[in-house]
Amino acid sequence: MKYDAVTLDTNIFKQKHLNLERGLLAQFKQFAEGSARFVLSEIVQKEVLRHLKEEADLAKKDLEVAIRRSGLSQLFDEGTLSSLRSLTQDGLDASAAADRNLKKWMESTACEIVRASGADIERLIAMYFAIETPFEEGKKHEFPDAIALITLEDWAKSNSKKLLAITRDKGWIAFCGRSEWIDTEQDVSSALQGFQAHTESARRLVASLLGAISAGGRQDFKSELDKRLAREIEEIEPEIEAYSDEFYWDVVDYAIEPKHISLIATNDSFKIIQTQKDGFVVQMTVEISARVRAEFYHYADAAHAHKVGASRESVMTEFRVNVLGSIRAEAPDDCTLAHLELDDPSVNVDFGDIFPEIEGCEE
């Protein structure tokens, strides 16, 4: 089905780690070109802004803690420490940084806000007492979602626009399932692919390219892909798990070293996210085999005030990541990789049991 407009629920922003300038959320800038209208409920806008403020505030506090701990560990001289402390004093406050971040993204995507003040209060009250979705037994606090949904539906109806809502919320999905004006999609990449015109040639080209690489051809393209992917993978911050019966621990350094990169070459392993005049943006799935190294400090107490030692650990791991690649192409044997980035990668690494191994760390 062809949709005239698209909207996002708050849970999609959270799923994408509020990363507005990279990954799939950045791809919404294509709607500024007028292929469809991009709207957000004012409720969603304010919820996203609140989450961005929380993230900015946490980032600032983490920076302050890191600078303080670096001073306690005597990693820098007092002059350098003073310069580092000024970073937190000179930066924007969390609210201003979050507001600027969201405003910039909304302008770049030509996002329109559907105001909550336009909500049909009589309908809202009737839904509440009839326990209609998103109000359910035990979930009668869902006024924000209800306001967002009825105002979005009214916007779609008054503008004669068929609206696609990207959401993972069961209440939103149930409400839209009964709406004539709003449908839902849980996967962002599938939703974006549905807004692209003339994707057949791009899909044929990608399928041919992946097939050629699997058969050992187009090694120039594969080499460039591997080189850029390696740089991206090295920047991933992994979720590290480890176990120690005797001590508390912190990760003080880590590194991910890709050993093998393999493209998944099936017809359902990629999606065309955006078509452009001279190419397209494709989301592909890649399998990675990598060695992950980490340095741990071990402490005798939960406050991490008494370090008893350190250890360096190394494990091999395998994981999959989604890749967004901008490809300039006319034919499978004449295409280049213009840009590449990972789409919200998540890597979990379990180091198992760890113990302090380095002598001479007593303080």
GROMACS .gro file of C-alpha atoms in nm:
model
  363
    1MET     CA    1   0.000   0.000   0.000
    2LYS     CA    2   0.117   0.352  -0.077
    3TYR     CA    3   0.136   0.589   0.218
    4ASP     CA    4   0.125   0.967   0.207
    5ALA     CA    5   0.287   1.028   0.545
    6VAL     CA    6   0.492   0.859   0.815
    7THR     CA    7   0.529   0.902   1.191
    8LEU     CA    8   0.740   0.753   1.469
    9ASP     CA    9   0.656   0.637   1.820
   10THR     CA   10   0.888   0.713   2.111
   11ASN     CA   11   0.993   0.349   2.146
   12ILE     CA   12   1.156   0.361   1.802
   13PHE     CA   13   1.378   0.650   1.910
   14LYS     CA   14   1.477   0.453   2.220
   15GLN     CA   15   1.540   0.138   2.016
   16LYS     CA   16   1.777   0.341   1.799
   17HIS     CA   17   1.950   0.482   2.109
   18LEU     CA   18   1.830   0.837   2.032
   19ASN     CA   19   2.098   0.858   1.764
   20LEU     CA   20   1.952   1.125   1.537
   21GLU     CA   21   2.256   1.189   1.317
   22ARG     CA   22   2.353   0.833   1.226
   23GLY     CA   23   2.179   0.512   1.135
   24LEU     CA   24   1.816   0.484   1.029
   25LEU     CA   25   1.692   0.791   1.215
   26ALA     CA   26   1.924   1.004   1.004
   27GLN     CA   27   1.765   0.852   0.691
   28PHE     CA   28   1.442   1.038   0.769
   29LYS     CA   29   1.609   1.343   0.616
   30GLN     CA   30   1.492   1.207   0.281
   31PHE     CA   31   1.138   1.325   0.363
   32ALA     CA   32   1.255   1.685   0.342
   33GLU     CA   33   1.260   1.627  -0.036
   34GLY     CA   34   0.882   1.583  -0.034
   35SER     CA   35   0.843   1.213  -0.113
   36ALA     CA   36   0.598   1.195   0.179
   37ARG     CA   37   0.514   1.407   0.480
   38PHE     CA   38   0.687   1.331   0.808
   39VAL     CA   39   0.490   1.413   1.121
   40LEU     CA   40   0.538   1.364   1.494
   41SER     CA   41   0.286   1.389   1.771
   42GLU     CA   42   0.373   1.667   2.014
   43ILE     CA   43   0.357   1.397   2.282
   44VAL     CA   44   0.632   1.198   2.110
   45GLN     CA   45   0.837   1.513   2.051
   46LYS     CA   46   0.831   1.604   2.421
   47GLU     CA   47   0.904   1.246   2.531
   48VAL     CA   48   1.204   1.228   2.296
   49LEU     CA   49   1.329   1.565   2.421
   50ARG     CA   50   1.304   1.443   2.781
   51HIS     CA   51   1.505   1.130   2.697
   52LEU     CA   52   1.765   1.337   2.512
   53LYS     CA   53   1.802   1.564   2.814
   54GLU     CA   54   1.851   1.263   3.040
   55GLU     CA   55   2.115   1.122   2.805
   56ALA     CA   56   2.297   1.456   2.782
   57ASP     CA   57   2.291   1.498   3.159
   58LEU     CA   58   2.425   1.144   3.209
   59ALA     CA   59   2.700   1.201   2.951
   60LYS     CA   60   2.810   1.516   3.131
   61LYS     CA   61   2.815   1.340   3.468
   62ASP     CA   62   3.010   1.047   3.322
   63LEU     CA   63   3.266   1.292   3.184
   64GLU     CA   64   3.299   1.461   3.522
   65VAL     CA   65   3.348   1.124   3.694
   66ALA     CA   66   3.607   1.015   3.437
   67ILE     CA   67   3.805   1.337   3.483
   68ARG     CA   68   3.790   1.303   3.862
   69ARG     CA   69   3.904   0.940   3.850
   70SER     CA   70   4.185   1.025   3.610
   71GLY     CA   71   4.304   1.277   3.868
   72LEU     CA   72   4.293   1.022   4.150
   73SER     CA   73   4.491   0.782   3.933
   74GLN     CA   74   4.743   1.060   3.853
   75LEU     CA   75   4.710   1.004   3.480
   76PHE     CA   76   4.756   1.376   3.407
   77ASP     CA   77   4.939   1.668   3.559
   78GLU     CA   78   4.739   1.941   3.733
   79GLY     CA   79   4.750   2.174   3.434
   80THR     CA   80   4.601   1.910   3.204
   81LEU     CA   81   4.339   1.822   3.465
   82SER     CA   82   4.240   2.186   3.492
   83SER     CA   83   4.193   2.200   3.115
   84LEU     CA   84   3.982   1.885   3.124
   85ARG     CA   85   3.763   2.022   3.404
   86SER     CA   86   3.696   2.333   3.198
   87LEU     CA   87   3.536   2.112   2.933
   88THR     CA   88   3.238   2.044   3.158
   89GLN     CA   89   3.215   2.408   3.262
   90ASP     CA   90   3.226   2.553   2.910
   91GLY     CA   91   2.985   2.307   2.745
   92LEU     CA   92   2.613   2.362   2.695
   93ASP     CA   93   2.388   2.252   2.976
   94ALA     CA   94   2.200   1.926   2.916
   95SER     CA   95   1.866   2.090   2.835
   96ALA     CA   96   2.014   2.330   2.580
   97ALA     CA   97   2.220   2.056   2.412
   98ALA     CA   98   1.919   1.823   2.386
   99ASP     CA   99   1.693   2.098   2.255
  100ARG     CA  100   1.946   2.199   1.988
  101ASN     CA  101   1.999   1.834   1.887
  102LEU     CA  102   1.630   1.762   1.837
  103LYS     CA  103   1.556   2.096   1.670
  104LYS     CA  104   1.836   2.044   1.417
  105TRP     CA  105   1.709   1.696   1.330
  106MET     CA  106   1.349   1.812   1.296
  107GLU     CA  107   1.453   2.090   1.059
  108SER     CA  108   1.662   1.853   0.847
  109THR     CA  109   1.372   1.606   0.814
  110ALA     CA  110   1.104   1.873   0.754
  111CYS     CA  111   0.918   1.725   1.049
  112GLU     CA  112   0.571   1.863   1.124
  113ILE     CA  113   0.433   1.860   1.479
  114VAL     CA  114   0.075   1.749   1.542
  115ARG     CA  115  -0.030   1.951   1.846
  116ALA     CA  116  -0.177   1.778   2.150
  117SER     CA  117  -0.404   2.077   2.212
  118GLY     CA  118  -0.619   1.962   1.921
  119ALA     CA  119  -0.722   1.640   2.095
  120ASP     CA  120  -1.094   1.557   2.096
  121ILE     CA  121  -1.150   1.558   2.472
  122GLU     CA  122  -1.499   1.406   2.453
  123ARG     CA  123  -1.364   1.115   2.251
  124LEU     CA  124  -1.071   1.080   2.489
  125ILE     CA  125  -1.298   1.058   2.793
  126ALA     CA  126  -1.529   0.811   2.617
  127MET     CA  127  -1.229   0.589   2.529
  128TYR     CA  128  -1.107   0.604   2.889
  129PHE     CA  129  -1.433   0.488   3.045
  130ALA     CA  130  -1.500   0.229   2.774
  131ILE     CA  131  -1.145   0.098   2.828
  132GLU     CA  132  -1.070   0.119   2.457
  133THR     CA  133  -0.715   0.080   2.327
  134PRO     CA  134  -0.468   0.218   2.430
  135PHE     CA  135  -0.659   0.218   2.761
  136GLU     CA  136  -0.672  -0.137   2.886
  137GLU     CA  137  -0.737  -0.309   3.215
  138GLY     CA  138  -0.445  -0.220   3.439
  139LYS     CA  139  -0.321   0.044   3.187
  140LYS     CA  140  -0.558   0.334   3.246
  141HIS     CA  141  -0.266   0.576   3.271
  142GLU     CA  142  -0.210   0.575   2.894
  143PHE     CA  143  -0.337   0.929   2.836
  144PRO     CA  144  -0.023   1.044   2.649
  145ASP     CA  145  -0.052   0.759   2.398
  146ALA     CA  146  -0.426   0.814   2.358
  147ILE     CA  147  -0.376   1.186   2.290
  148ALA     CA  148  -0.098   1.110   2.040
  149LEU     CA  149  -0.309   0.854   1.856
  150ILE     CA  150  -0.634   1.047   1.826
  151THR     CA  151  -0.459   1.366   1.717
  152LEU     CA  152  -0.253   1.178   1.457
  153GLU     CA  153  -0.567   1.008   1.327
  154ASP     CA  154  -0.753   1.339   1.312
  155TRP     CA  155  -0.456   1.496   1.130
  156ALA     CA  156  -0.455   1.213   0.873
  157LYS     CA  157  -0.831   1.238   0.821
  158SER     CA  158  -0.840   1.617   0.790
  159ASN     CA  159  -0.548   1.614   0.545
  160SER     CA  160  -0.674   1.306   0.353
  161LYS     CA  161  -0.340   1.134   0.412
  162LYS     CA  162  -0.286   0.763   0.469
  163LEU     CA  163  -0.040   0.754   0.757
  164LEU     CA  164   0.213   0.483   0.845
  165ALA     CA  165   0.309   0.473   1.214
  166ILE     CA  166   0.637   0.300   1.296
  167THR     CA  167   0.593   0.157   1.645
  168ARG     CA  168   0.651  -0.150   1.859
  169ASP     CA  169   0.386  -0.054   2.115
  170LYS     CA  170   0.095  -0.301   2.141
  171GLY     CA  171  -0.151  -0.025   2.226
  172TRP     CA  172  -0.057   0.176   1.917
  173ILE     CA  173  -0.077  -0.135   1.699
  174ALA     CA  174  -0.421  -0.229   1.835
  175PHE     CA  175  -0.558   0.125   1.793
  176CYS     CA  176  -0.428   0.157   1.437
  177GLY     CA  177  -0.563  -0.187   1.352
  178ARG     CA  178  -0.913  -0.038   1.386
  179SER     CA  179  -0.830   0.292   1.215
  180GLU     CA  180  -0.910   0.368   0.851
  181TRP     CA  181  -0.633   0.627   0.838
  182ILE     CA  182  -0.330   0.476   1.016
  183ASP     CA  183  -0.143   0.150   0.959
  184THR     CA  184   0.160   0.030   1.158
  185GLU     CA  185   0.500  -0.119   1.083
  186GLN     CA  186   0.740  -0.240   1.353
  187ASP     CA  187   1.059  -0.246   1.146
  188VAL     CA  188   1.208   0.091   1.050
  189SER     CA  189   1.403  -0.034   0.748
  190SER     CA  190   1.098  -0.213   0.604
  191ALA     CA  191   0.894   0.104   0.650
  192LEU     CA  192   1.152   0.320   0.473
  193GLN     CA  193   1.182   0.071   0.188
  194GLY     CA  194   0.807   0.100   0.135
  195PHE     CA  195   0.843   0.473   0.062
  196GLN     CA  196   1.094   0.421  -0.219
  197ALA     CA  197   0.994   0.437  -0.583
  198HIS     CA  198   1.157   0.223  -0.853
  199THR     CA  199   1.353  -0.005  -0.621
  200GLU     CA  200   1.351  -0.301  -0.862
  201SER     CA  201   1.668  -0.200  -1.046
  202ALA     CA  202   1.849  -0.122  -0.720
  203ARG     CA  203   1.749  -0.460  -0.572
  204ARG     CA  204   1.868  -0.641  -0.884
  205LEU     CA  205   2.198  -0.456  -0.871
  206VAL     CA  206   2.258  -0.535  -0.501
  207ALA     CA  207   2.164  -0.901  -0.550
  208SER     CA  208   2.404  -0.924  -0.844
  209LEU     CA  209   2.680  -0.748  -0.649
  210LEU     CA  210   2.643  -0.975  -0.346
  211GLY     CA  211   2.637  -1.279  -0.571
  212ALA     CA  212   2.954  -1.168  -0.747
  213ILE     CA  213   3.132  -1.112  -0.415
  214SER     CA  214   3.023  -1.456  -0.290
  215ALA     CA  215   3.165  -1.609  -0.607
  216GLY     CA  216   3.498  -1.437  -0.551
  217GLY     CA  217   3.446  -1.139  -0.780
  218ARG     CA  218   3.435  -0.765  -0.718
  219GLN     CA  219   3.717  -0.793  -0.466
  220ASP     CA  220   3.788  -0.421  -0.511
  221PHE     CA  221   3.443  -0.343  -0.369
  222LYS     CA  222   3.476  -0.608  -0.096
  223SER     CA  223   3.818  -0.477   0.004
  224GLU     CA  224   3.685  -0.120   0.040
  225LEU     CA  225   3.384  -0.250   0.233
  226ASP     CA  226   3.607  -0.449   0.472
  227LYS     CA  227   3.837  -0.154   0.530
  228ARG     CA  228   3.554   0.084   0.618
  229LEU     CA  229   3.373  -0.177   0.824
  230ALA     CA  230   3.685  -0.248   1.028
  231ARG     CA  231   3.709   0.120   1.123
  232GLU     CA  232   3.341   0.126   1.220
  233ILE     CA  233   3.363  -0.196   1.421
  234GLU     CA  234   3.663  -0.071   1.616
  235GLU     CA  235   3.443   0.217   1.739
  236ILE     CA  236   3.172  -0.010   1.883
  237GLU     CA  237   3.132   0.006   2.260
  238PRO     CA  238   3.059  -0.355   2.358
  239GLU     CA  239   2.842  -0.469   2.646
  240ILE     CA  240   3.095  -0.658   2.857
  241GLU     CA  241   3.009  -0.931   3.106
  242ALA     CA  242   3.253  -1.098   3.344
  243TYR     CA  243   3.242  -1.281   3.676
  244SER     CA  244   3.455  -1.261   3.988
  245ASP     CA  245   3.375  -1.432   4.318
  246GLU     CA  246   3.620  -1.225   4.519
  247PHE     CA  247   3.642  -0.879   4.367
  248TYR     CA  248   3.449  -0.597   4.206
  249TRP     CA  249   3.571  -0.487   3.867
  250ASP     CA  250   3.570  -0.209   3.607
  251VAL     CA  251   3.659  -0.215   3.240
  252VAL     CA  252   3.924   0.051   3.182
  253ASP     CA  253   4.007  -0.024   2.820
  254TYR     CA  254   3.886  -0.245   2.536
  255ALA     CA  255   3.945  -0.309   2.168
  256ILE     CA  256   3.756  -0.500   1.899
  257GLU     CA  257   3.976  -0.649   1.625
  258PRO     CA  258   3.778  -0.784   1.326
  259LYS     CA  259   3.922  -1.110   1.193
  260HIS     CA  260   3.667  -1.205   0.930
  261ILE     CA  261   3.384  -1.012   0.763
  262SER     CA  262   3.118  -1.192   0.562
  263LEU     CA  263   2.823  -1.044   0.371
  264ILE     CA  264   2.498  -1.238   0.388
  265ALA     CA  265   2.399  -1.279   0.024
  266THR     CA  266   2.029  -1.364   0.023
  267ASN     CA  267   1.739  -1.174  -0.133
  268ASP     CA  268   1.586  -1.097   0.208
  269SER     CA  269   1.915  -0.991   0.370
  270PHE     CA  270   1.907  -0.633   0.239
  271LYS     CA  271   1.663  -0.344   0.202
  272ILE     CA  272   1.670  -0.034  -0.015
  273ILE     CA  273   1.639   0.252   0.236
  274GLN     CA  274   1.664   0.545  -0.004
  275THR     CA  275   1.682   0.591  -0.378
  276GLN     CA  276   1.886   0.881  -0.511
  277LYS     CA  277   1.962   1.032  -0.851
  278ASP     CA  278   2.299   0.863  -0.883
  279GLY     CA  279   2.256   0.563  -0.655
  280PHE     CA  280   2.085   0.442  -0.342
  281VAL     CA  281   2.125   0.362   0.027
  282VAL     CA  282   2.104  -0.006   0.115
  283GLN     CA  283   2.086  -0.179   0.451
  284MET     CA  284   2.283  -0.504   0.450
  285THR     CA  285   2.351  -0.767   0.715
  286VAL     CA  286   2.712  -0.862   0.789
  287GLU     CA  287   2.856  -1.144   1.000
  288ILE     CA  288   3.165  -1.053   1.200
  289SER     CA  289   3.424  -1.272   1.367
  290ALA     CA  290   3.640  -1.064   1.601
  291ARG     CA  291   3.881  -1.078   1.890
  292VAL     CA  292   3.780  -0.858   2.182
  293ARG     CA  293   4.045  -0.750   2.429
  294ALA     CA  294   3.972  -0.578   2.760
  295GLU     CA  295   4.167  -0.452   3.058
  296PHE     CA  296   3.999  -0.483   3.396
  297TYR     CA  297   4.078  -0.319   3.728
  298HIS     CA  298   3.983  -0.528   4.031
  299TYR     CA  299   3.867  -0.374   4.358
  300ALA     CA  300   3.815  -0.501   4.710
  301ASP     CA  301   3.503  -0.289   4.773
  302ALA     CA  302   3.188  -0.183   4.590
  303ALA     CA  303   3.294   0.183   4.603
  304HIS     CA  304   3.605   0.092   4.398
  305ALA     CA  305   3.823   0.278   4.646
  306HIS     CA  306   4.083   0.002   4.694
  307LYS     CA  307   4.233  -0.146   4.380
  308VAL     CA  308   4.389  -0.487   4.434
  309GLY     CA  309   4.511  -0.561   4.086
  310ALA     CA  310   4.439  -0.572   3.716
  311SER     CA  311   4.402  -0.821   3.435
  312ARG     CA  312   4.401  -0.828   3.057
  313GLU     CA  313   4.155  -1.066   2.893
  314SER     CA  314   4.091  -1.174   2.537
  315VAL     CA  315   3.807  -1.372   2.376
  316MET     CA  316   3.687  -1.452   2.025
  317THR     CA  317   3.326  -1.371   1.945
  318GLU     CA  318   3.088  -1.369   1.650
  319PHE     CA  319   2.803  -1.126   1.591
  320ARG     CA  320   2.587  -0.972   1.321
  321VAL     CA  321   2.549  -0.604   1.243
  322ASN     CA  322   2.333  -0.408   1.002
  323VAL     CA  323   2.524  -0.180   0.767
  324LEU     CA  324   2.399   0.126   0.583
  325GLY     CA  325   2.590   0.176   0.260
  326SER     CA  326   2.554   0.458   0.007
  327ILE     CA  327   2.630   0.306  -0.332
  328ARG     CA  328   2.692   0.501  -0.651
  329ALA     CA  329   2.609   0.265  -0.934
  330GLU     CA  330   2.507   0.213  -1.293
  331ALA     CA  331   2.575  -0.160  -1.316
  332PRO     CA  332   2.701  -0.444  -1.087
  333ASP     CA  333   3.051  -0.415  -1.236
  334ASP     CA  334   3.053  -0.036  -1.214
  335CYS     CA  335   2.957   0.067  -0.860
  336THR     CA  336   3.142   0.235  -0.577
  337LEU     CA  337   3.090   0.262  -0.204
  338ALA     CA  338   3.041   0.631  -0.127
  339HIS     CA  339   2.965   0.604   0.244
  340LEU     CA  340   2.923   0.336   0.508
  341GLU     CA  341   2.810   0.328   0.870
  342LEU     CA  342   2.677   0.075   1.118
  343ASP     CA  343   2.311   0.088   1.214
  344ASP     CA  344   2.296   0.089   1.596
  345PRO     CA  345   2.530  -0.205   1.650
  346SER     CA  346   2.500  -0.407   1.968
  347VAL     CA  347   2.775  -0.647   2.075
  348ASN     CA  348   2.764  -0.853   2.393
  349VAL     CA  349   3.089  -1.015   2.506
  350ASP     CA  350   3.120  -1.259   2.795
  351PHE     CA  351   3.473  -1.292   2.935
  352GLY     CA  352   3.369  -1.554   3.190
  353ASP     CA  353   3.565  -1.577   3.516
  354ILE     CA  354   3.834  -1.313   3.559
  355PHE     CA  355   4.107  -1.272   3.821
  356PRO     CA  356   4.373  -1.008   3.890
  357GLU     CA  357   4.689  -1.122   3.717
  358ILE     CA  358   4.929  -0.827   3.708
  359GLU     CA  359   5.163  -0.797   4.004
  360GLY     CA  360   5.270  -0.468   4.153
  361CYS     CA  361   4.923  -0.306   4.144
  362GLU     CA  362   4.890  -0.272   4.519
  363GLU     CA  363   4.799   0.078   4.637
   0.00000   0.00000   0.00000
